[in-house]
Short mmCIF file of N, CA and C in Angstrom, two decimals:
data_model
loop_
_atom_site.label_atom_id
_atom_site.label_comp_id
_atom_site.label_asym_id
_atom_site.label_seq_id
_atom_site.Cartn_x
_atom_site.Cartn_y
_atom_site.Cartn_z
N MET A 18 -4.18 -9.89 -10.22
CA MET A 18 -5.48 -9.29 -10.64
C MET A 18 -5.00 -8.52 -12.31
N ASP A 19 -4.03 -7.64 -12.26
CA ASP A 19 -3.47 -6.72 -13.17
C ASP A 19 -3.44 -7.54 -14.21
N GLN A 20 -2.30 -8.55 -14.32
CA GLN A 20 -2.32 -9.64 -15.58
C GLN A 20 -3.62 -10.11 -15.86
N LEU A 21 -4.35 -10.70 -14.95
CA LEU A 21 -5.44 -11.18 -15.51
C LEU A 21 -6.10 -10.16 -16.13
N LEU A 22 -6.77 -9.00 -15.55
CA LEU A 22 -7.22 -8.32 -16.52
C LEU A 22 -6.87 -8.04 -17.62
N ARG A 23 -5.86 -7.60 -17.67
CA ARG A 23 -5.00 -7.17 -19.31
C ARG A 23 -4.57 -8.07 -20.14
N HIS A 24 -4.52 -9.56 -19.52
CA HIS A 24 -3.71 -10.27 -20.44
C HIS A 24 -4.96 -11.55 -20.39
N GLY A 25 -5.44 -11.83 -19.65
CA GLY A 25 -6.43 -13.08 -19.33
C GLY A 25 -7.68 -12.48 -19.90
N LEU A 26 -7.99 -11.30 -19.99
CA LEU A 26 -9.26 -10.83 -20.25
C LEU A 26 -9.34 -9.75 -21.51
N HIS A 27 -7.77 -9.42 -21.63
CA HIS A 27 -7.50 -8.94 -22.95
C HIS A 27 -8.26 -7.01 -23.00
N LEU A 28 -8.47 -6.84 -21.55
CA LEU A 28 -8.94 -5.68 -21.46
C LEU A 28 -7.91 -4.34 -21.36
N SER A 29 -7.97 -3.34 -22.53
CA SER A 29 -7.00 -2.09 -22.48
C SER A 29 -6.87 -1.74 -21.45
N ASP A 30 -5.79 -0.83 -21.34
CA ASP A 30 -5.37 0.01 -19.90
C ASP A 30 -6.58 1.05 -19.75
N SER A 31 -7.06 1.58 -20.58
CA SER A 31 -7.93 2.55 -20.26
C SER A 31 -9.18 1.74 -19.48
N ALA A 32 -9.54 0.75 -19.84
CA ALA A 32 -10.55 0.01 -19.48
C ALA A 32 -10.28 -0.42 -18.10
N VAL A 33 -9.36 -0.71 -17.87
CA VAL A 33 -8.70 -1.19 -16.27
C VAL A 33 -8.92 0.02 -15.46
N ARG A 34 -8.18 0.99 -16.29
CA ARG A 34 -7.98 2.28 -15.16
C ARG A 34 -9.68 2.72 -14.87
N ARG A 35 -10.27 2.74 -15.94
CA ARG A 35 -11.87 3.12 -15.44
C ARG A 35 -12.63 2.39 -14.69
N ALA A 36 -12.30 0.98 -14.86
CA ALA A 36 -12.94 -0.01 -13.78
C ALA A 36 -12.68 0.51 -12.14
N LYS A 37 -11.16 1.14 -12.02
CA LYS A 37 -10.63 1.21 -10.88
C LYS A 37 -11.44 2.01 -10.24
N TYR A 38 -12.08 3.29 -10.79
CA TYR A 38 -12.47 4.37 -10.40
C TYR A 38 -14.20 4.15 -10.23
N ILE A 39 -14.48 3.00 -10.65
CA ILE A 39 -16.03 2.90 -10.41
C ILE A 39 -16.45 2.46 -9.06
N PRO A 40 -17.17 2.41 -8.24
CA PRO A 40 -17.51 1.69 -7.50
C PRO A 40 -17.85 0.54 -7.27
N ASP A 41 -17.11 -0.55 -7.00
CA ASP A 41 -17.33 -2.08 -6.78
C ASP A 41 -16.70 -2.04 -8.48
N GLY A 42 -15.82 -1.55 -9.16
CA GLY A 42 -15.52 -1.82 -10.44
C GLY A 42 -14.80 -2.96 -10.50
N ILE A 43 -14.18 -3.30 -9.75
CA ILE A 43 -13.38 -4.71 -9.73
C ILE A 43 -13.62 -5.25 -8.70
N THR A 44 -14.24 -6.63 -8.32
CA THR A 44 -14.44 -7.39 -7.42
C THR A 44 -14.14 -8.85 -7.07
N LEU A 45 -13.95 -9.31 -6.26
CA LEU A 45 -13.30 -10.61 -6.34
C LEU A 45 -14.22 -11.33 -5.38
N ASP A 46 -15.12 -12.26 -5.49
CA ASP A 46 -16.07 -13.07 -4.80
C ASP A 46 -17.17 -11.66 -4.09
N GLY A 47 -17.51 -10.80 -5.12
CA GLY A 47 -18.18 -9.85 -4.05
C GLY A 47 -17.47 -8.49 -3.45
N ILE A 48 -16.33 -8.71 -3.33
CA ILE A 48 -15.39 -8.00 -2.48
C ILE A 48 -14.99 -6.62 -3.22
N PRO A 49 -14.90 -5.67 -3.09
CA PRO A 49 -14.02 -4.51 -3.77
C PRO A 49 -12.42 -4.83 -3.87
N VAL A 50 -11.45 -5.25 -4.55
CA VAL A 50 -10.24 -5.16 -4.81
C VAL A 50 -9.59 -4.22 -5.64
N PHE A 51 -8.24 -4.25 -5.23
CA PHE A 51 -7.17 -3.10 -6.00
C PHE A 51 -6.71 -4.45 -7.24
N THR A 52 -5.60 -3.64 -8.13
CA THR A 52 -5.30 -4.44 -9.11
C THR A 52 -3.99 -5.66 -8.84
N ASN A 53 -4.18 -5.37 -7.39
CA ASN A 53 -2.76 -5.92 -6.92
C ASN A 53 -3.13 -7.24 -6.50
N ALA A 54 -4.31 -7.65 -6.20
CA ALA A 54 -4.79 -8.50 -5.56
C ALA A 54 -4.75 -9.45 -6.29
N VAL A 55 -4.40 -11.07 -5.37
CA VAL A 55 -4.13 -12.28 -6.20
C VAL A 55 -5.63 -13.26 -6.05
N ALA A 56 -5.75 -13.80 -7.05
CA ALA A 56 -7.17 -14.38 -7.68
C ALA A 56 -6.81 -15.65 -7.16
N GLN A 57 -7.49 -16.58 -6.65
CA GLN A 57 -7.40 -18.26 -6.21
C GLN A 57 -8.45 -18.83 -7.33
N GLU A 58 -7.84 -19.80 -8.05
CA GLU A 58 -8.61 -20.81 -8.40
C GLU A 58 -9.92 -21.16 -8.01
N GLY A 59 -11.27 -20.78 -8.47
CA GLY A 59 -12.63 -20.84 -7.92
C GLY A 59 -13.61 -19.62 -7.62
N GLN A 60 -12.59 -18.56 -7.33
CA GLN A 60 -13.23 -17.01 -7.30
C GLN A 60 -13.53 -16.85 -8.52
N THR A 61 -14.79 -15.67 -8.30
CA THR A 61 -15.64 -15.01 -9.24
C THR A 61 -14.95 -13.72 -8.96
N LEU A 62 -14.82 -13.32 -10.49
CA LEU A 62 -13.93 -12.06 -10.77
C LEU A 62 -15.40 -10.87 -11.17
N SER A 63 -15.48 -10.44 -11.11
CA SER A 63 -16.30 -9.41 -11.72
C SER A 63 -15.67 -7.91 -12.00
N VAL A 64 -15.70 -7.30 -13.15
CA VAL A 64 -15.03 -5.98 -13.38
C VAL A 64 -16.27 -5.38 -14.17
N GLN A 65 -16.40 -4.17 -14.11
CA GLN A 65 -17.57 -3.32 -14.69
C GLN A 65 -16.88 -2.32 -15.92
N VAL A 66 -17.13 -2.75 -17.04
CA VAL A 66 -16.52 -2.11 -18.28
C VAL A 66 -17.76 -1.60 -19.16
N GLY A 67 -17.23 -0.83 -19.98
CA GLY A 67 -18.08 -0.30 -20.73
C GLY A 67 -18.84 1.23 -20.29
N ASP A 68 -19.89 1.32 -20.63
CA ASP A 68 -20.55 2.68 -20.44
C ASP A 68 -21.48 2.16 -19.59
N PRO A 69 -21.33 2.44 -18.06
CA PRO A 69 -22.88 2.25 -16.96
C PRO A 69 -23.98 2.84 -17.26
N ALA A 70 -24.15 3.56 -18.17
CA ALA A 70 -25.52 4.36 -18.41
C ALA A 70 -26.05 3.16 -19.55
N LEU A 71 -25.34 2.06 -20.33
CA LEU A 71 -25.87 1.14 -21.14
C LEU A 71 -26.00 -0.17 -20.46
N SER A 72 -25.39 -0.30 -19.36
CA SER A 72 -25.42 -1.65 -18.69
C SER A 72 -26.90 -2.19 -18.26
N HIS A 73 -27.96 -1.78 -18.64
CA HIS A 73 -29.39 -2.32 -18.56
C HIS A 73 -29.34 -3.06 -19.48
N THR A 74 -28.91 -2.85 -20.81
CA THR A 74 -29.06 -3.46 -21.86
C THR A 74 -28.36 -4.86 -22.21
N ILE A 75 -27.12 -5.02 -20.87
CA ILE A 75 -26.47 -6.15 -21.42
C ILE A 75 -26.98 -6.92 -20.35
N VAL A 76 -27.29 -8.33 -20.87
CA VAL A 76 -27.56 -9.50 -19.78
C VAL A 76 -25.97 -10.42 -19.73
N PRO A 77 -26.00 -10.64 -18.25
CA PRO A 77 -25.13 -11.00 -17.90
C PRO A 77 -24.85 -12.56 -18.03
N MET A 78 -23.77 -13.20 -18.47
CA MET A 78 -23.73 -14.80 -18.73
C MET A 78 -22.82 -15.12 -18.26
N GLU A 79 -22.97 -16.64 -17.70
CA GLU A 79 -21.92 -17.35 -17.02
C GLU A 79 -21.11 -18.19 -18.07
N GLY A 80 -20.03 -18.17 -17.69
CA GLY A 80 -19.18 -19.12 -18.76
C GLY A 80 -17.67 -19.16 -17.77
N PRO A 81 -17.17 -20.34 -18.30
CA PRO A 81 -15.52 -20.65 -17.78
C PRO A 81 -14.48 -19.41 -18.06
N LEU A 82 -13.57 -19.50 -17.41
CA LEU A 82 -12.63 -18.35 -17.59
C LEU A 82 -11.12 -19.33 -17.47
N SER A 83 -10.64 -19.58 -18.46
CA SER A 83 -9.33 -20.48 -18.43
C SER A 83 -8.40 -19.54 -18.05
#
C-alpha cells in the first residue's frame, strides 16, 4: 500500500501521513487499512487527501488505475 500511495499515486510523504490519521483516511474495499496492507487487482482503494473542510466541492470520478 505504501508503495502504491507514494509511487503509483505520487502522493507526498506528508499527504500519506495526514491520510493515516484521518478516520477512514485509507480504505481498501471500504475497510480501513494500514500502509503495510497488500492490495490485490480489482480492489478499490480510497484515500482522503487535501483539506477535509473543502471536500464537499470535489466531485469523485471513476477511472482506471494501472
